[in-house]
PDB file of C-alpha atoms and ligand atoms in Angstrom:
ATOM      1  CA  MET A   1      70.065  34.519  26.824  1.00 45.00           C
ATOM      2  CA  ALA A   2      68.452  31.557  24.832  1.00 48.00           C
ATOM      3  CA  ARG A   3      72.000  30.585  23.942  1.00 50.00           C
ATOM      4  CA  PHE A   4      73.171  30.508  27.779  1.00 49.00           C
ATOM      5  CA  VAL A   5      70.134  28.288  28.355  1.00 51.00           C
ATOM      6  CA  LEU A   6      71.159  26.025  25.402  1.00 53.00           C
ATOM      7  CA  LYS A   7      74.936  25.597  26.574  1.00 54.00           C
ATOM      8  CA  ASP A   8      73.691  25.163  29.934  1.00 63.00           C
ATOM      9  CA  THR A   9      71.243  22.240  29.246  1.00 87.00           C
ATOM     10  CA  PHE A  10      73.721  20.304  27.216  1.00 85.00           C
ATOM     11  CA  TYR A  11      76.337  20.828  29.851  1.00 84.00           C
ATOM     12  CA  LYS A  12      74.214  19.502  32.559  1.00 87.00           C
ATOM     13  CA  LYS A  13      72.989  16.948  30.478  1.00 89.00           C
ATOM     14  CA  ALA A  14      76.590  15.601  29.724  1.00 89.00           C
ATOM     15  CA  LYS A  15      77.373  15.825  33.119  1.00 86.00           C
ATOM     16  CA  GLN A  16      74.418  13.753  34.481  1.00 89.00           C
ATOM     17  CA  GLU A  17      74.860  11.272  31.720  1.00 89.00           C
ATOM     18  CA  GLY A  18      78.727  10.656  31.932  1.00 89.00           C
ATOM     19  CA  PHE A  19      79.960  12.163  28.674  1.00 91.00           C
ATOM     20  CA  ARG A  20      83.019  13.896  28.789  1.00 91.00           C
ATOM     21  CA  ALA A  21      82.141  16.910  26.673  1.00 89.00           C
ATOM     22  CA  ARG A  22      78.726  18.350  25.426  1.00 91.00           C
ATOM     23  CA  SER A  23      80.051  17.376  22.028  1.00 94.00           C
ATOM     24  CA  ALA A  24      78.225  13.849  22.275  1.00 96.00           C
ATOM     25  CA  TYR A  25      75.120  15.545  21.638  1.00 95.00           C
ATOM     26  CA  LYS A  26      76.435  16.970  18.342  1.00 96.00           C
ATOM     27  CA  LEU A  27      77.414  13.378  17.064  1.00 98.00           C
ATOM     28  CA  GLN A  28      74.104  11.927  18.968  1.00 97.00           C
ATOM     29  CA  GLU A  29      72.078  14.692  16.736  1.00 97.00           C
ATOM     30  CA  ILE A  30      74.228  13.632  13.476  1.00 98.00           C
ATOM     31  CA  GLN A  31      73.848  10.030  13.951  1.00 98.00           C
ATOM     32  CA  ASN A  32      70.121  10.212  14.605  1.00 98.00           C
ATOM     33  CA  ARG A  33      69.700  12.014  11.397  1.00 98.00           C
ATOM     34  CA  PHE A  34      71.839  10.191   8.857  1.00 98.00           C
ATOM     35  CA  HIS A  35      72.788   6.695  10.698  1.00 98.00           C
ATOM     36  CA  SER A  36      76.197   6.807   9.690  1.00 98.00           C
ATOM     37  CA  ILE A  37      77.643   4.678  12.335  1.00 98.00           C
ATOM     38  CA  LYS A  38      76.583   0.849  12.371  1.00 98.00           C
ATOM     39  CA  LYS A  39      76.957  -1.723  15.090  1.00 98.00           C
ATOM     40  CA  GLY A  40      80.068  -3.840  14.435  1.00 98.00           C
ATOM     41  CA  ASP A  41      81.537  -0.801  12.596  1.00 98.00           C
ATOM     42  CA  ARG A  42      85.460  -0.094  12.926  1.00 98.00           C
ATOM     43  CA  ALA A  43      85.587   3.767  13.660  1.00 98.00           C
ATOM     44  CA  LEU A  44      88.599   6.321  13.568  1.00 98.00           C
ATOM     45  CA  ASP A  45      87.867   9.501  15.606  1.00 98.00           C
ATOM     46  CA  LEU A  46      90.591  12.272  14.692  1.00 98.00           C
ATOM     47  CA  GLY A  47      90.607  14.901  17.281  1.00 97.00           C
ATOM     48  CA  CYS A  48      89.145  12.423  20.089  1.00 98.00           C
ATOM     49  CA  ALA A  49      90.454  14.160  23.226  1.00 97.00           C
ATOM     50  CA  PRO A  50      88.997  14.255  26.022  1.00 97.00           C
ATOM     51  CA  GLY A  51      86.859  11.711  24.443  1.00 97.00           C
ATOM     52  CA  SER A  52      82.908  12.329  24.409  1.00 97.00           C
ATOM     53  CA  TRP A  53      82.614  10.982  20.789  1.00 98.00           C
ATOM     54  CA  LEU A  54      84.997   7.938  21.699  1.00 98.00           C
ATOM     55  CA  GLN A  55      82.058   7.337  24.341  1.00 98.00           C
ATOM     56  CA  PHE A  56      79.160   7.523  22.088  1.00 98.00           C
ATOM     57  CA  LEU A  57      81.082   5.888  19.239  1.00 98.00           C
ATOM     58  CA  SER A  58      81.693   2.933  21.482  1.00 98.00           C
ATOM     59  CA  GLU A  59      78.442   2.505  22.164  1.00 97.00           C
ATOM     60  CA  MET A  60      77.023   2.650  18.744  1.00 98.00           C
ATOM     61  CA  VAL A  61      79.537   0.036  17.173  1.00 98.00           C
ATOM     62  CA  GLY A  62      78.822  -1.849  20.445  1.00 98.00           C
ATOM     63  CA  GLU A  63      81.132  -4.918  21.723  1.00 97.00           C
ATOM     64  CA  GLU A  64      81.469  -6.443  18.022  1.00 97.00           C
ATOM     65  CA  GLY A  65      82.785  -3.095  16.616  1.00 98.00           C
ATOM     66  CA  SER A  66      85.826  -0.946  17.867  1.00 98.00           C
ATOM     67  CA  VAL A  67      87.084   2.303  18.083  1.00 98.00           C
ATOM     68  CA  VAL A  68      90.385   4.324  17.442  1.00 98.00           C
ATOM     69  CA  GLY A  69      90.919   7.669  18.692  1.00 98.00           C
ATOM     70  CA  ILE A  70      93.752  10.147  17.633  1.00 98.00           C
ATOM     71  CA  ASP A  71      94.778  13.383  19.326  1.00 98.00           C
ATOM     72  CA  ILE A  72      97.893  15.161  19.819  1.00 97.00           C
ATOM     73  CA  LEU A  73      96.691  15.768  23.305  1.00 97.00           C
ATOM     74  CA  PRO A  74      96.271  12.926  25.799  1.00 96.00           C
ATOM     75  CA  ALA A  75      92.680  11.711  25.917  1.00 95.00           C
ATOM     76  CA  PRO A  76      92.241  10.082  29.582  1.00 93.00           C
ATOM     77  CA  PRO A  77      91.777   6.338  29.363  1.00 91.00           C
ATOM     78  CA  LEU A  78      88.013   4.789  28.909  1.00 94.00           C
ATOM     79  CA  SER A  79      86.535   1.952  30.442  1.00 93.00           C
ATOM     80  CA  ALA A  80      85.192   0.571  27.367  1.00 96.00           C
ATOM     81  CA  LYS A  81      87.288  -2.315  25.873  1.00 96.00           C
ATOM     82  CA  ASN A  82      86.458  -1.446  22.465  1.00 97.00           C
ATOM     83  CA  VAL A  83      88.418   1.654  22.366  1.00 98.00           C
ATOM     84  CA  THR A  84      91.826   2.336  21.710  1.00 97.00           C
ATOM     85  CA  THR A  85      93.581   5.963  21.946  1.00 97.00           C
ATOM     86  CA  ILE A  86      96.436   6.958  20.136  1.00 97.00           C
ATOM     87  CA  LYS A  87      98.637  10.502  21.086  1.00 98.00           C
ATOM     88  CA  ALA A  88      99.734  11.666  17.385  1.00 97.00           C
ATOM     89  CA  ASP A  89      99.498  14.903  15.708  1.00 97.00           C
ATOM     90  CA  ILE A  90      97.177  13.724  12.681  1.00 97.00           C
ATOM     91  CA  ARG A  91      99.711  15.586  10.199  1.00 96.00           C
ATOM     92  CA  LYS A  92     102.430  12.884  11.069  1.00 97.00           C
ATOM     93  CA  THR A  93     100.445   9.839  11.810  1.00 97.00           C
ATOM     94  CA  ASP A  94     101.343   6.429  10.057  1.00 97.00           C
ATOM     95  CA  ILE A  95      97.819   5.748   9.296  1.00 97.00           C
ATOM     96  CA  ARG A  96      99.025   2.444   7.471  1.00 97.00           C
ATOM     97  CA  GLY A  97     100.685   1.550  10.609  1.00 97.00           C
ATOM     98  CA  VAL A  98      97.671   2.059  12.535  1.00 97.00           C
ATOM     99  CA  LEU A  99      95.696  -0.223  10.273  1.00 98.00           C
ATOM    100  CA  SER A 100      98.138  -2.976  10.316  1.00 97.00           C
ATOM    101  CA  GLU A 101      98.263  -2.449  14.416  1.00 96.00           C
ATOM    102  CA  GLN A 102      94.198  -2.892  14.107  1.00 95.00           C
ATOM    103  CA  ALA A 103      94.608  -5.681  11.470  1.00 96.00           C
ATOM    104  CA  ILE A 104      92.233  -4.306   9.341  1.00 97.00           C
ATOM    105  CA  ASP A 105      92.416  -3.377   5.621  1.00 97.00           C
ATOM    106  CA  ALA A 106      90.385  -0.096   6.239  1.00 98.00           C
ATOM    107  CA  PHE A 107      87.507   1.693   8.803  1.00 98.00           C
ATOM    108  CA  ASP A 108      84.040   1.778   8.339  1.00 98.00           C
ATOM    109  CA  VAL A 109      83.655   5.137   9.482  1.00 98.00           C
ATOM    110  CA  VAL A 110      85.727   8.153   9.924  1.00 98.00           C
ATOM    111  CA  THR A 111      84.575  11.287  12.101  1.00 98.00           C
ATOM    112  CA  CYS A 112      86.726  14.258  12.808  1.00 97.00           C
ATOM    113  CA  ASP A 113      85.832  17.083  15.344  1.00 96.00           C
ATOM    114  CA  ILE A 114      89.595  18.391  15.113  1.00 95.00           C
ATOM    115  CA  ALA A 115      89.769  22.072  16.195  1.00 89.00           C
ATOM    116  CA  PRO A 116      92.924  23.693  14.988  1.00 85.00           C
ATOM    117  CA  ASN A 117      94.862  26.615  16.560  1.00 86.00           C
ATOM    118  CA  LEU A 118      93.376  29.862  15.164  1.00 84.00           C
ATOM    119  CA  SER A 119      95.214  33.041  15.386  1.00 90.00           C
ATOM    120  CA  GLY A 120      92.769  35.340  14.564  1.00 89.00           C
ATOM    121  CA  ILE A 121      94.998  36.200  11.272  1.00 91.00           C
ATOM    122  CA  ARG A 122      92.863  35.423   8.314  1.00 86.00           C
ATOM    123  CA  GLU A 123      95.685  34.250   6.150  1.00 88.00           C
ATOM    124  CA  VAL A 124      97.685  32.660   8.713  1.00 90.00           C
ATOM    125  CA  ASP A 125      94.508  30.525   9.539  1.00 86.00           C
ATOM    126  CA  ASP A 126      93.259  29.741   6.068  1.00 84.00           C
ATOM    127  CA  ALA A 127      96.854  28.423   5.528  1.00 87.00           C
ATOM    128  CA  ARG A 128      96.779  26.224   9.058  1.00 88.00           C
ATOM    129  CA  ILE A 129      93.210  25.016   8.042  1.00 85.00           C
ATOM    130  CA  GLU A 130      93.933  23.995   4.677  1.00 85.00           C
ATOM    131  CA  GLU A 131      97.286  21.867   5.880  1.00 90.00           C
ATOM    132  CA  LEU A 132      95.396  20.389   8.831  1.00 91.00           C
ATOM    133  CA  PHE A 133      92.228  19.329   6.246  1.00 89.00           C
ATOM    134  CA  GLY A 134      94.689  18.190   3.539  1.00 91.00           C
ATOM    135  CA  ALA A 135      96.200  15.494   6.498  1.00 95.00           C
ATOM    136  CA  VAL A 136      92.959  14.838   7.186  1.00 95.00           C
ATOM    137  CA  LEU A 137      91.690  14.086   3.897  1.00 94.00           C
ATOM    138  CA  GLN A 138      94.882  11.982   3.005  1.00 96.00           C
ATOM    139  CA  THR A 139      93.997   9.838   6.306  1.00 98.00           C
ATOM    140  CA  VAL A 140      90.392   9.352   5.018  1.00 98.00           C
ATOM    141  CA  GLU A 141      91.754   8.342   1.691  1.00 97.00           C
ATOM    142  CA  ALA A 142      94.045   5.818   3.144  1.00 97.00           C
ATOM    143  CA  ALA A 143      91.999   4.603   5.613  1.00 98.00           C
ATOM    144  CA  LEU A 144      88.197   4.355   5.070  1.00 98.00           C
ATOM    145  CA  LYS A 145      86.707   1.720   3.076  1.00 98.00           C
ATOM    146  CA  PRO A 146      84.986   2.268  -0.366  1.00 98.00           C
ATOM    147  CA  GLY A 147      81.423   3.166   0.348  1.00 98.00           C
ATOM    148  CA  GLY A 148      82.285   4.221   4.060  1.00 98.00           C
ATOM    149  CA  HIS A 149      80.928   7.474   5.878  1.00 98.00           C
ATOM    150  CA  PHE A 150      83.046  10.310   7.064  1.00 98.00           C
ATOM    151  CA  ILE A 151      81.854  13.135   9.411  1.00 98.00           C
ATOM    152  CA  ILE A 152      83.997  16.353   9.815  1.00 96.00           C
ATOM    153  CA  LYS A 153      83.567  19.670  11.815  1.00 93.00           C
ATOM    154  CA  SER A 154      84.505  22.772   9.700  1.00 84.00           C
ATOM    155  CA  PHE A 155      84.420  26.092   9.993  1.00 64.00           C
ATOM    156  CA  PHE A 156      83.586  29.204   7.606  1.00 61.00           C
ATOM    157  CA  THR A 157      86.764  30.672   6.641  1.00 65.00           C
ATOM    158  CA  GLY A 158      88.059  31.994   2.759  1.00 63.00           C
ATOM    159  CA  ILE A 159      88.403  28.290   2.160  1.00 66.00           C
ATOM    160  CA  GLN A 160      85.405  26.658   2.682  1.00 70.00           C
ATOM    161  CA  LYS A 161      83.783  26.346  -0.769  1.00 73.00           C
ATOM    162  CA  GLY A 162      87.421  24.409  -1.518  1.00 80.00           C
ATOM    163  CA  ILE A 163      86.515  22.077   1.459  1.00 83.00           C
ATOM    164  CA  MET A 164      83.187  21.301   0.285  1.00 86.00           C
ATOM    165  CA  GLU A 165      84.323  20.998  -3.365  1.00 88.00           C
ATOM    166  CA  LYS A 166      87.044  18.287  -2.484  1.00 90.00           C
ATOM    167  CA  LEU A 167      84.453  16.234  -0.316  1.00 93.00           C
ATOM    168  CA  GLN A 168      82.093  16.233  -3.105  1.00 94.00           C
ATOM    169  CA  LYS A 169      84.779  14.956  -5.273  1.00 95.00           C
ATOM    170  CA  ASN A 170      85.285  12.022  -2.831  1.00 96.00           C
ATOM    171  CA  PHE A 171      82.031  11.384  -1.920  1.00 98.00           C
ATOM    172  CA  LEU A 172      78.817  10.354  -3.449  1.00 98.00           C
ATOM    173  CA  LYS A 173      76.693  12.691  -1.048  1.00 97.00           C
ATOM    174  CA  VAL A 174      77.734  15.653   1.272  1.00 96.00           C
ATOM    175  CA  SER A 175      75.394  17.227   3.529  1.00 95.00           C
ATOM    176  CA  ALA A 176      76.249  20.230   5.550  1.00 92.00           C
ATOM    177  CA  TYR A 177      74.525  20.131   8.876  1.00 94.00           C
ATOM    178  CA  LYS A 178      74.653  22.369  11.992  1.00 93.00           C
ATOM    179  CA  PRO A 179      73.335  20.316  15.227  1.00 93.00           C
ATOM    180  CA  ALA A 180      71.013  22.046  17.741  1.00 90.00           C
ATOM    181  CA  ALA A 181      73.990  21.302  20.286  1.00 89.00           C
ATOM    182  CA  SER A 182      76.220  23.359  18.579  1.00 86.00           C
ATOM    183  CA  ARG A 183      76.392  26.987  20.159  1.00 81.00           C
ATOM    184  CA  SER A 184      74.613  29.299  17.595  1.00 76.00           C
ATOM    185  CA  VAL A 185      77.176  31.971  17.942  1.00 73.00           C
ATOM    186  CA  SER A 186      79.601  29.535  16.692  1.00 76.00           C
ATOM    187  CA  SER A 187      80.174  29.366  12.813  1.00 77.00           C
ATOM    188  CA  GLU A 188      81.033  25.585  12.942  1.00 84.00           C
ATOM    189  CA  VAL A 189      79.065  23.143  10.443  1.00 90.00           C
ATOM    190  CA  TYR A 190      79.536  19.482  10.248  1.00 94.00           C
ATOM    191  CA  TYR A 191      79.836  17.826   6.790  1.00 94.00           C
ATOM    192  CA  ILE A 192      78.576  14.535   6.470  1.00 97.00           C
ATOM    193  CA  CYS A 193      79.896  12.515   3.725  1.00 98.00           C
ATOM    194  CA  GLN A 194      78.212   9.164   2.673  1.00 98.00           C
ATOM    195  CA  GLY A 195      79.783   6.474   0.300  1.00 98.00           C
ATOM    196  CA  LYS A 196      83.209   7.302  -0.385  1.00 98.00           C
ATOM    197  CA  ARG A 197      84.039   6.759  -4.028  1.00 97.00           C
TER     198      ARG A 197
HETATM  199  C1  SAM B   1      86.706  20.110  20.144  1.00 54.32           C
HETATM  200  S1  SAM B   1      88.221  18.851  20.589  1.00 54.32           S
HETATM  201  C2  SAM B   1      87.303  17.086  20.429  1.00 54.32           C
HETATM  202  C3  SAM B   1      86.403  17.009  21.544  1.00 54.32           C
HETATM  203  C4  SAM B   1      85.943  15.567  20.960  1.00 54.32           C
HETATM  204  N1  SAM B   1      85.279  15.299  19.741  1.00 54.32           N
HETATM  205  C5  SAM B   1      85.322  15.290  22.242  1.00 54.32           C
HETATM  206  O1  SAM B   1      83.867  14.786  22.019  1.00 54.32           O
HETATM  207  O2  SAM B   1      85.651  14.891  23.592  1.00 54.32           O
HETATM  208  C6  SAM B   1      89.403  19.156  19.179  1.00 54.32           C
HETATM  209  C7  SAM B   1      90.335  18.235  19.495  1.00 54.32           C
HETATM  210  O3  SAM B   1      91.158  18.524  18.192  1.00 54.32           O
HETATM  211  C8  SAM B   1      92.571  18.151  18.758  1.00 54.32           C
HETATM  212  N2  SAM B   1      93.537  18.544  17.647  1.00 54.32           N
HETATM  213  C9  SAM B   1      93.894  19.679  17.225  1.00 54.32           C
HETATM  214  N3  SAM B   1      94.885  19.842  16.016  1.00 54.32           N
HETATM  215  C10 SAM B   1      95.514  18.391  16.173  1.00 54.32           C
HETATM  216  C11 SAM B   1      96.011  17.404  14.957  1.00 54.32           C
HETATM  217  N4  SAM B   1      96.917  18.294  14.457  1.00 54.32           N
HETATM  218  N5  SAM B   1      96.235  16.144  15.272  1.00 54.32           N
HETATM  219  C12 SAM B   1      95.522  15.656  16.054  1.00 54.32           C
HETATM  220  N6  SAM B   1      94.377  16.198  17.068  1.00 54.32           N
HETATM  221  C13 SAM B   1      94.485  17.764  17.010  1.00 54.32           C
HETATM  222  C14 SAM B   1      92.788  18.838  19.815  1.00 54.32           C
HETATM  223  O4  SAM B   1      93.828  18.545  20.585  1.00 54.32           O
HETATM  224  C15 SAM B   1      91.299  19.002  20.540  1.00 54.32           C
HETATM  225  O5  SAM B   1      91.381  17.909  21.367  1.00 54.32           O
END
């Protein structure tokens, strides 16, 4: 029963406050705890549609900053002037081309809320997740500045341990965090990776 109340609360709050999805509150909680996003930052959001993280990031980085969102699905345009969206599969995105279009060497922060299409067949899903995480990590490697922060959603699967190890190799500190806005029945967890090596 409690979880339905929770779902309803965040859903209604998102509607009232004009966020496109309740997910915005997950990123807000992460930000309140880890302070990864700063005014003036250039942020990259992977798996950005429908765009509630873009809305929150846009506010956090302010007018001096900018946000680029990438999703395989189109994200409805936002009125915020500091947000650009690109419809693309992250596995096939020319991230260096994105950097050059933005006229920057690197992003200050990368967020990733990508949810892979899962089949329910463990081996198939592990392979899909591994491929997707490989592409995301390559993107981060190429596009995040040294010292930059990375926030990524993950799921408990057979390769979970491997993901954590890869992140720890690339960042000074990695914390696993489950925001209250994340449904308690969901196995989703966020990794907050601070200080790219
Ligand atoms: C949970 S939604 C993201 C919600 C978003 N953070 C928000 O607040 O509105 C996950 C997104 O991952 C995207 N996605 C899945 N596979 C992808 C891929 N290979 N490349 C880019 N985006 C992908 C989906 O299209 C979906 O929009």
